[in-house]
CSV table of C-alpha atoms in Angstrom, one decimal:
chain,number,residue,atom,x,y,z
N,174,MET,CA,-8.0,68.0,-26.7
N,175,THR,CA,-4.7,70.0,-26.3
N,176,TYR,CA,-4.9,73.5,-27.8
N,177,LEU,CA,-1.8,75.7,-28.6
N,178,ARG,CA,-1.1,78.7,-26.5
N,179,TYR,CA,-0.7,82.2,-27.6
N,180,ALA,CA,2.8,83.8,-27.7
N,181,PRO,CA,4.0,86.9,-29.5
N,182,ASP,CA,6.5,85.0,-31.8
N,183,ILE,CA,3.7,83.0,-33.4
N,184,GLU,CA,3.3,85.8,-36.1
N,185,THR,CA,6.1,85.9,-38.7
N,186,PRO,CA,5.6,89.1,-40.8
N,187,ALA,CA,7.0,89.0,-44.3
N,188,PRO,CA,9.9,91.5,-44.8
N,189,ASP,CA,8.1,93.7,-47.4
N,190,GLU,CA,4.7,93.5,-45.7
N,191,GLN,CA,4.5,97.1,-45.0
N,192,THR,CA,5.0,97.8,-48.7
N,193,SER,CA,1.9,95.8,-49.4
N,194,ILE,CA,-0.3,97.4,-46.7
N,195,ASP,CA,0.8,100.8,-48.1
N,196,GLY,CA,-0.3,99.7,-51.6
N,197,ILE,CA,-3.6,98.5,-50.2
N,198,ILE,CA,-4.4,101.7,-48.5
N,199,GLN,CA,-3.3,103.6,-51.7
N,200,GLY,CA,-5.5,101.4,-54.0
N,201,MET,CA,-8.6,101.3,-51.8
N,202,THR,CA,-8.4,105.0,-51.4
N,203,GLN,CA,-8.4,105.6,-55.1
N,204,GLN,CA,-11.3,103.3,-55.4
N,205,SER,CA,-13.2,105.2,-52.8
N,206,GLN,CA,-12.5,108.4,-54.8
N,207,VAL,CA,-13.9,106.9,-57.8
N,208,VAL,CA,-17.1,105.9,-56.0
N,209,LYS,CA,-17.4,109.4,-54.3
N,210,LYS,CA,-17.2,111.1,-57.5
N,211,ARG,CA,-20.0,108.6,-58.9
N,212,GLN,CA,-22.3,108.7,-55.9
N,213,HIS,CA,-21.4,112.2,-54.7
N,214,GLN,CA,-20.7,110.8,-51.2
N,215,ALA,CA,-18.0,108.7,-49.8
N,216,VAL,CA,-19.0,105.2,-48.4
N,217,ARG,CA,-17.2,102.3,-46.7
N,218,ALA,CA,-14.6,100.8,-49.0
N,219,SER,CA,-16.1,97.4,-48.3
N,220,HIS,CA,-19.5,96.5,-47.0
N,221,ALA,CA,-21.0,100.0,-48.1
N,222,LYS,CA,-24.7,99.0,-48.5
N,223,SER,CA,-26.3,98.2,-45.1
N,224,SER,CA,-29.2,95.7,-44.9
N,225,ALA,CA,-29.8,95.9,-41.2
N,226,CYS,CA,-28.7,98.3,-38.3
N,227,VAL,CA,-29.7,96.9,-35.0
N,228,VAL,CA,-29.2,96.6,-31.3
N,229,GLY,CA,-29.5,93.7,-28.8
N,230,GLU,CA,-27.4,91.8,-26.2
N,231,LEU,CA,-24.5,89.5,-26.1
N,232,VAL,CA,-25.1,86.9,-23.3
N,233,ILE,CA,-22.0,85.0,-22.0
N,234,PRO,CA,-22.9,81.9,-20.1
N,235,GLU,CA,-21.6,80.6,-16.7
N,236,GLY,CA,-19.7,77.4,-16.8
N,237,LEU,CA,-17.6,77.9,-19.8
N,238,PRO,CA,-14.5,75.4,-20.0
N,239,PRO,CA,-11.3,77.4,-19.2
N,240,GLU,CA,-10.2,77.3,-22.5
N,241,LEU,CA,-13.3,79.1,-23.7
N,242,ALA,CA,-13.5,81.4,-20.9
N,243,GLN,CA,-10.9,83.9,-22.1
N,244,GLY,CA,-10.8,87.5,-22.9
N,245,LEU,CA,-14.3,88.9,-23.0
N,246,PHE,CA,-15.8,85.6,-22.5
N,247,ALA,CA,-14.0,84.9,-19.2
N,248,ARG,CA,-16.6,86.5,-17.1
N,249,PRO,CA,-20.5,85.5,-17.4
N,250,GLY,CA,-22.8,88.4,-18.1
N,251,THR,CA,-24.9,90.4,-20.6
N,252,HIS,CA,-23.5,93.2,-22.7
N,253,LYS,CA,-25.4,95.6,-25.0
N,254,VAL,CA,-24.4,95.4,-28.7
N,255,ALA,CA,-24.7,97.3,-31.9
N,256,VAL,CA,-24.7,95.1,-35.1
N,257,ARG,CA,-24.5,96.2,-38.8
N,258,PHE,CA,-25.4,93.7,-41.6
N,259,ALA,CA,-24.2,94.7,-45.0
N,260,GLN,CA,-23.4,93.8,-48.6
N,261,GLY,CA,-19.8,93.1,-49.7
N,262,PRO,CA,-18.9,95.8,-52.2
N,263,GLY,CA,-17.4,99.2,-51.5
N,264,GLU,CA,-20.2,100.9,-53.5
N,265,THR,CA,-23.9,101.0,-53.4
N,266,LEU,CA,-25.1,98.6,-56.1
N,267,GLY,CA,-28.3,96.8,-56.8
N,268,ASP,CA,-28.6,93.4,-55.1
N,269,ARG,CA,-28.3,91.4,-58.3
N,270,VAL,CA,-24.6,91.9,-57.5
N,271,SER,CA,-24.7,89.7,-54.7
N,272,THR,CA,-21.3,89.1,-53.3
N,273,HIS,CA,-19.9,88.2,-49.9
N,274,ARG,CA,-21.6,89.9,-46.8
N,275,GLY,CA,-20.4,91.4,-43.7
N,276,MET,CA,-21.8,91.5,-40.0
N,277,SER,CA,-20.1,93.9,-37.7
N,278,ILE,CA,-20.6,93.7,-33.9
N,279,LYS,CA,-19.8,96.3,-31.4
N,280,VAL,CA,-19.8,95.1,-27.7
N,281,PHE,CA,-20.4,97.6,-25.0
N,282,GLY,CA,-19.1,97.7,-21.3
N,283,VAL,CA,-16.0,95.8,-22.0
N,284,THR,CA,-13.3,96.5,-19.5
N,285,GLY,CA,-9.7,95.6,-19.7
N,286,GLU,CA,-6.4,96.5,-21.5
N,287,LYS,CA,-7.0,97.6,-25.0
N,288,LEU,CA,-4.9,98.0,-28.2
N,289,PRO,CA,-3.1,101.2,-28.6
N,290,GLY,CA,-5.6,104.0,-29.8
N,291,HIS,CA,-8.6,102.3,-28.5
N,292,ASP,CA,-9.9,104.4,-25.6
N,293,VAL,CA,-13.5,103.3,-24.8
N,294,ASP,CA,-14.9,100.1,-23.3
N,295,THR,CA,-16.0,98.3,-26.4
N,296,GLN,CA,-14.8,95.3,-28.4
N,297,ASP,CA,-15.5,95.0,-32.1
N,298,PHE,CA,-15.9,91.8,-34.1
N,299,VAL,CA,-15.8,92.3,-38.0
N,300,LEU,CA,-17.1,89.1,-39.5
N,301,ALA,CA,-18.1,88.1,-43.2
N,302,THR,CA,-19.6,85.2,-44.9
N,303,GLY,CA,-17.0,82.3,-45.7
N,304,THR,CA,-14.7,80.8,-43.2
N,305,THR,CA,-11.4,82.0,-45.0
N,306,PHE,CA,-10.2,85.2,-46.6
N,307,PRO,CA,-9.5,84.2,-50.2
N,308,SER,CA,-6.4,86.6,-50.7
N,309,GLY,CA,-4.7,84.8,-47.7
N,310,THR,CA,-2.0,87.4,-47.0
N,311,ALA,CA,-1.4,91.2,-47.2
N,312,ALA,CA,0.5,90.6,-50.6
N,313,GLY,CA,-2.5,88.6,-51.8
N,314,PHE,CA,-4.8,91.4,-50.5
N,315,LEU,CA,-3.0,93.9,-52.6
N,316,ARG,CA,-3.0,91.8,-55.8
N,317,ASP,CA,-6.8,90.8,-55.6
N,318,GLY,CA,-7.6,94.3,-54.4
N,319,THR,CA,-5.8,95.9,-57.5
N,320,VAL,CA,-8.0,93.9,-59.8
N,321,ILE,CA,-11.3,94.7,-57.9
N,322,GLY,CA,-10.2,98.4,-57.9
N,323,LYS,CA,-9.7,98.5,-61.6
N,324,ALA,CA,-13.2,97.1,-61.9
N,325,THR,CA,-14.7,99.9,-59.8
N,326,GLY,CA,-15.5,102.1,-62.9
N,327,LEU,CA,-17.1,99.5,-64.9
N,328,PRO,CA,-20.9,99.5,-65.5
N,329,GLU,CA,-22.9,97.7,-63.0
N,330,GLY,CA,-24.2,95.2,-65.7
N,331,VAL,CA,-20.6,94.0,-66.1
N,332,LYS,CA,-20.3,93.4,-62.2
N,333,SER,CA,-23.6,91.7,-62.1
N,334,ALA,CA,-22.3,89.2,-64.8
N,335,VAL,CA,-19.1,88.5,-63.0
N,336,ALA,CA,-21.1,87.8,-59.8
N,337,ALA,CA,-23.4,85.6,-61.7
N,338,THR,CA,-20.5,83.7,-63.3
N,339,ALA,CA,-18.9,83.2,-59.9
N,340,ARG,CA,-22.2,82.0,-58.4
N,341,ASN,CA,-22.7,79.5,-61.2
N,342,LEU,CA,-19.1,78.2,-60.9
N,343,ASN,CA,-19.7,77.5,-57.2
N,344,ARG,CA,-22.9,75.7,-57.9
N,345,MET,CA,-21.1,73.5,-60.3
N,346,LEU,CA,-18.4,72.8,-57.8
N,347,HIS,CA,-20.8,72.0,-55.1
N,348,ALA,CA,-22.2,69.3,-57.5
N,349,PHE,CA,-18.8,67.8,-57.2
N,350,GLY,CA,-18.4,68.2,-53.4
N,351,THR,CA,-16.1,71.0,-53.5
N,352,GLU,CA,-16.3,74.9,-53.6
N,353,SER,CA,-14.2,77.9,-54.4
N,354,ALA,CA,-13.9,80.7,-51.6
N,355,MET,CA,-13.0,83.4,-54.2
N,356,ALA,CA,-16.1,82.3,-56.2
N,357,ASP,CA,-18.3,82.7,-53.1
N,358,PHE,CA,-16.5,86.0,-52.3
N,359,LEU,CA,-17.6,87.5,-55.8
N,360,GLY,CA,-20.9,85.6,-56.2
N,361,HIS,CA,-22.5,84.8,-53.1
N,362,PRO,CA,-26.0,83.0,-53.3
N,363,TYR,CA,-29.1,85.1,-53.2
N,364,SER,CA,-29.8,83.9,-49.5
N,365,HIS,CA,-31.4,85.7,-46.8
N,366,PRO,CA,-28.8,87.9,-44.7
N,367,LEU,CA,-30.2,86.5,-41.4
N,368,ALA,CA,-29.8,82.8,-42.5
N,369,ASP,CA,-26.2,83.2,-43.3
N,370,SER,CA,-23.4,82.4,-41.0
N,371,TYR,CA,-20.5,84.9,-40.5
N,372,PHE,CA,-16.7,84.4,-39.6
N,373,SER,CA,-13.7,86.4,-38.6
N,374,GLN,CA,-11.9,84.4,-41.5
N,375,ALA,CA,-8.4,85.4,-39.9
N,376,PRO,CA,-7.2,84.5,-36.4
N,377,MET,CA,-7.1,86.5,-33.3
N,378,ARG,CA,-5.6,86.1,-29.9
N,379,PHE,CA,-8.1,84.4,-27.5
N,380,GLY,CA,-6.7,85.1,-24.1
N,381,ASP,CA,-4.1,82.4,-23.4
N,382,TYR,CA,-5.0,80.8,-26.8
N,383,VAL,CA,-5.7,81.7,-30.3
N,384,ALA,CA,-9.2,81.2,-32.2
N,385,LYS,CA,-11.2,82.2,-35.2
N,386,LEU,CA,-14.8,83.2,-34.5
N,387,GLY,CA,-18.1,82.5,-36.1
N,388,ALA,CA,-21.7,83.7,-35.7
N,389,VAL,CA,-24.3,81.0,-36.6
N,390,PRO,CA,-28.1,81.5,-36.8
N,391,ALA,CA,-29.7,79.8,-33.8
N,392,SER,CA,-33.5,80.2,-34.0
N,393,GLN,CA,-36.1,78.2,-35.7
N,394,ALA,CA,-37.4,81.1,-37.7
N,395,GLN,CA,-33.9,81.9,-39.2
N,396,TRP,CA,-33.4,78.1,-40.1
N,397,ASP,CA,-36.8,78.3,-42.0
N,398,LEU,CA,-35.1,80.8,-44.2
N,399,ALA,CA,-32.6,78.3,-45.5
N,400,GLU,CA,-34.3,77.8,-48.9
N,401,TRP,CA,-35.3,81.6,-49.2
N,402,ARG,CA,-33.7,83.3,-52.2
N,403,LEU,CA,-34.1,86.9,-53.7
N,404,ASP,CA,-35.5,87.5,-56.8
N,405,PRO,CA,-33.0,90.3,-57.9
N,406,HIS,CA,-35.1,91.3,-60.8
N,407,GLY,CA,-38.1,92.2,-58.5
N,408,ASP,CA,-36.2,94.1,-56.0
N,409,GLU,CA,-32.9,95.8,-56.1
N,410,ASP,CA,-32.8,96.5,-52.4
N,411,GLY,CA,-34.5,93.1,-51.6
N,412,PHE,CA,-31.9,92.1,-48.9
N,413,ARG,CA,-32.5,95.1,-47.0
N,414,HIS,CA,-36.2,94.8,-47.3
N,415,ALA,CA,-36.1,91.1,-46.4
N,416,ALA,CA,-34.1,91.8,-43.3
N,417,ALA,CA,-36.1,94.8,-42.0
N,418,ALA,CA,-39.3,92.8,-42.7
N,419,PHE,CA,-38.1,89.8,-40.5
N,420,PHE,CA,-36.7,92.0,-37.7
N,421,ARG,CA,-40.4,93.6,-37.6
N,422,ASN,CA,-41.9,90.1,-36.7
N,423,HIS,CA,-39.0,88.0,-35.2
N,424,GLU,CA,-36.2,88.0,-32.6
N,425,VAL,CA,-32.9,87.2,-34.3
N,426,VAL,CA,-30.4,84.9,-32.6
N,427,PHE,CA,-26.9,84.0,-33.4
N,428,GLU,CA,-24.7,81.5,-31.4
N,429,ILE,CA,-21.1,83.1,-31.2
N,430,LYS,CA,-18.6,80.3,-31.7
N,431,ALA,CA,-14.9,80.1,-31.2
N,432,GLN,CA,-12.4,77.7,-33.1
N,433,LEU,CA,-9.4,77.2,-31.2
N,434,TRP,CA,-6.0,76.8,-32.6
N,435,ALA,CA,-4.7,73.2,-32.1
N,436,ASP,CA,-2.3,72.4,-35.1
N,437,ALA,CA,0.3,74.9,-36.2
N,438,GLU,CA,0.8,73.1,-39.7
N,439,ARG,CA,-3.0,72.6,-40.6
N,440,GLN,CA,-4.1,75.8,-39.0
N,441,PRO,CA,-1.7,78.5,-40.1
N,442,ILE,CA,-1.6,81.9,-38.5
N,443,GLU,CA,-0.2,83.9,-41.5
N,444,ASP,CA,-2.4,82.5,-44.4
N,445,ALA,CA,-6.1,83.3,-44.1
N,446,SER,CA,-6.9,81.5,-47.2
N,447,VAL,CA,-6.4,78.1,-45.4
N,448,ASP,CA,-9.5,76.8,-43.7
N,449,TRP,CA,-9.0,75.4,-40.4
N,450,PRO,CA,-10.4,71.9,-40.5
N,451,VAL,CA,-13.2,71.4,-37.9
N,452,ALA,CA,-12.2,67.7,-37.6
N,453,ILE,CA,-9.0,69.3,-35.7
N,454,SER,CA,-10.8,71.8,-33.9
N,455,PRO,CA,-14.6,72.3,-33.9
N,456,TYR,CA,-16.6,75.7,-33.6
N,457,ARG,CA,-17.7,75.7,-30.0
N,458,THR,CA,-20.2,78.2,-28.6
N,459,VAL,CA,-19.1,81.0,-26.1
N,460,ALA,CA,-21.8,83.4,-26.2
N,461,THR,CA,-25.4,84.0,-27.6
N,462,LEU,CA,-26.3,87.2,-29.6
N,463,ARG,CA,-30.0,88.2,-29.2
N,464,LEU,CA,-31.4,91.1,-31.5
N,465,PRO,CA,-35.1,91.7,-30.4
N,466,ARG,CA,-37.8,92.7,-32.8
N,467,GLN,CA,-37.2,96.4,-33.9
N,468,ASP,CA,-37.2,98.8,-36.7
N,469,ALA,CA,-34.0,97.6,-38.3
N,470,TYR,CA,-33.8,100.5,-40.9
N,471,SER,CA,-35.0,103.6,-39.3
N,472,PRO,CA,-33.6,106.7,-41.1
N,473,GLU,CA,-31.8,108.2,-38.1
N,474,ARG,CA,-30.2,105.0,-37.0
N,475,VAL,CA,-29.1,104.1,-40.5
N,476,ARG,CA,-27.5,107.5,-40.9
N,477,TYR,CA,-25.4,107.0,-37.5
N,478,PHE,CA,-24.4,103.5,-38.4
N,479,ASP,CA,-23.5,104.2,-42.0
N,480,GLU,CA,-22.0,107.6,-41.7
N,481,VAL,CA,-20.8,108.1,-38.2
N,482,MET,CA,-20.1,104.9,-36.4
N,483,THR,CA,-16.9,103.0,-36.9
N,484,PHE,CA,-16.2,99.2,-36.5
N,485,ARG,CA,-12.7,98.3,-36.7
N,486,PRO,CA,-10.6,95.2,-35.8
N,487,ALA,CA,-8.4,97.7,-33.9
N,488,HIS,CA,-11.2,98.3,-31.5
N,489,SER,CA,-10.2,95.5,-29.3
N,490,LEU,CA,-8.9,94.1,-26.1
N,491,SER,CA,-5.3,93.2,-26.0
N,492,GLU,CA,-6.6,89.7,-25.3
N,493,HIS,CA,-8.3,89.7,-28.7
N,494,ARG,CA,-5.6,91.2,-30.8
N,495,PRO,CA,-6.0,90.4,-34.4
N,496,LEU,CA,-3.2,88.0,-35.7
N,497,GLY,CA,-1.6,87.2,-39.0
N,498,SER,CA,-0.9,89.0,-42.3
N,499,VAL,CA,-4.4,89.9,-43.3
N,500,MET,CA,-5.4,91.2,-39.9
N,501,ARG,CA,-2.1,93.2,-39.5
N,502,ALA,CA,-3.2,94.9,-42.7
N,503,ARG,CA,-6.7,95.6,-41.6
N,504,LEU,CA,-5.5,97.2,-38.5
N,505,GLN,CA,-4.1,100.0,-40.7
N,506,VAL,CA,-6.6,99.8,-43.7
N,507,TYR,CA,-9.6,100.3,-41.9
N,508,ARG,CA,-8.3,103.4,-40.0
N,509,ALA,CA,-6.9,105.1,-43.1
N,510,LEU,CA,-10.2,104.3,-45.1
N,511,SER,CA,-12.4,105.3,-42.4
N,512,ASP,CA,-10.5,108.6,-42.1
N,513,PHE,CA,-10.8,109.2,-45.7
N,514,ARG,CA,-14.5,108.8,-45.8
N,515,HIS,CA,-15.4,110.9,-42.9
N,516,ARG,CA,-13.1,113.6,-44.0
N,517,ALA,CA,-14.4,113.5,-47.7
N,518,ASN,CA,-18.0,113.8,-46.2
N,519,GLY,CA,-17.3,116.5,-43.7
N,520,VAL,CA,-18.6,114.1,-41.0
N,521,THR,CA,-16.7,113.5,-37.6
N,522,GLY,CA,-16.2,109.7,-37.2
N,523,GLU,CA,-17.1,108.3,-33.7
N,524,ASN,CA,-15.6,105.6,-31.8
N,525,THR,CA,-19.0,104.9,-30.0
N,526,ALA,CA,-18.6,104.4,-26.4
N,527,THR,CA,-22.1,103.7,-25.2
N,528,PRO,CA,-25.5,102.4,-26.8
N,529,ASP,CA,-26.9,105.6,-25.4
N,530,SER,CA,-25.4,107.3,-28.5
N,531,ILE,CA,-27.4,105.3,-31.0
N,532,PRO,CA,-30.6,106.8,-32.3
N,533,ALA,CA,-33.9,104.7,-31.8
């Protein structure tokens, strides 16, 4: 198969994109202010409620083919990692409001040219359930974010009802062999966080190439969780309790996979709402993420992950520069909202440089 090469001119920003990005930052900051007033603490504007905060290793194998041996994955070896699993909303809600989920990975000991402003040897990958970002572009991000922002002040019961409606819609669509990315975004199944797959949703530079990334469960114990479902009426923090219980007894393994860019028409760079067909370019394994048995929710570690540590697309090698409209927005939005959160809480944010900074 022939894969398309990265070049600076593959991105085509809309003329008014910065206006959309400024609007996203303003709207999400206002949303965060509403949440802070209610919770008496500023939290992440998305993926606020963590379910597991863990450490482990990323193992890059020998013998990757040239098109996969790129950037971080060009050299075989083992890197320490920190990984945060979390629920989607930018506020702390009961788990009956089951929306999309996040998985943020910080890889340590990564040398090479970094993006401007990133001055430590790490590489962050910020992933979420769903292979696409439903809003598609910065303009769509602003549109959908405005609707979500207006709903922030609504009672939790209303949010639960919206999530249930979206979940039921997708269940009905599945019966007809289709699905809605937005319905899954708003109403993800009550599945186990460690049985889900997670994706970059939007593309990034992959050395000489371009790719989307995925993290797919790769142990029998995780596969056995496929039919697990939370009873949200029995435990409003059930995802957290289930993830912590699993980590006490099992190693967690994910395969990190890359889907390379091969067709400019059917795999657009600028519209993250378009699913890249696996028939054109399948996801191929480039590394293994191993997270050993551990206390996945120790108080000191959780405080550090949730309040101090930052995970951002901008914490990146130049060879993994985020690409496309949504990613260009994220480069600015993550920084602005993180700055607001830390400033509001009187906490100094940290671009963690080594795993030694992470509490046990």
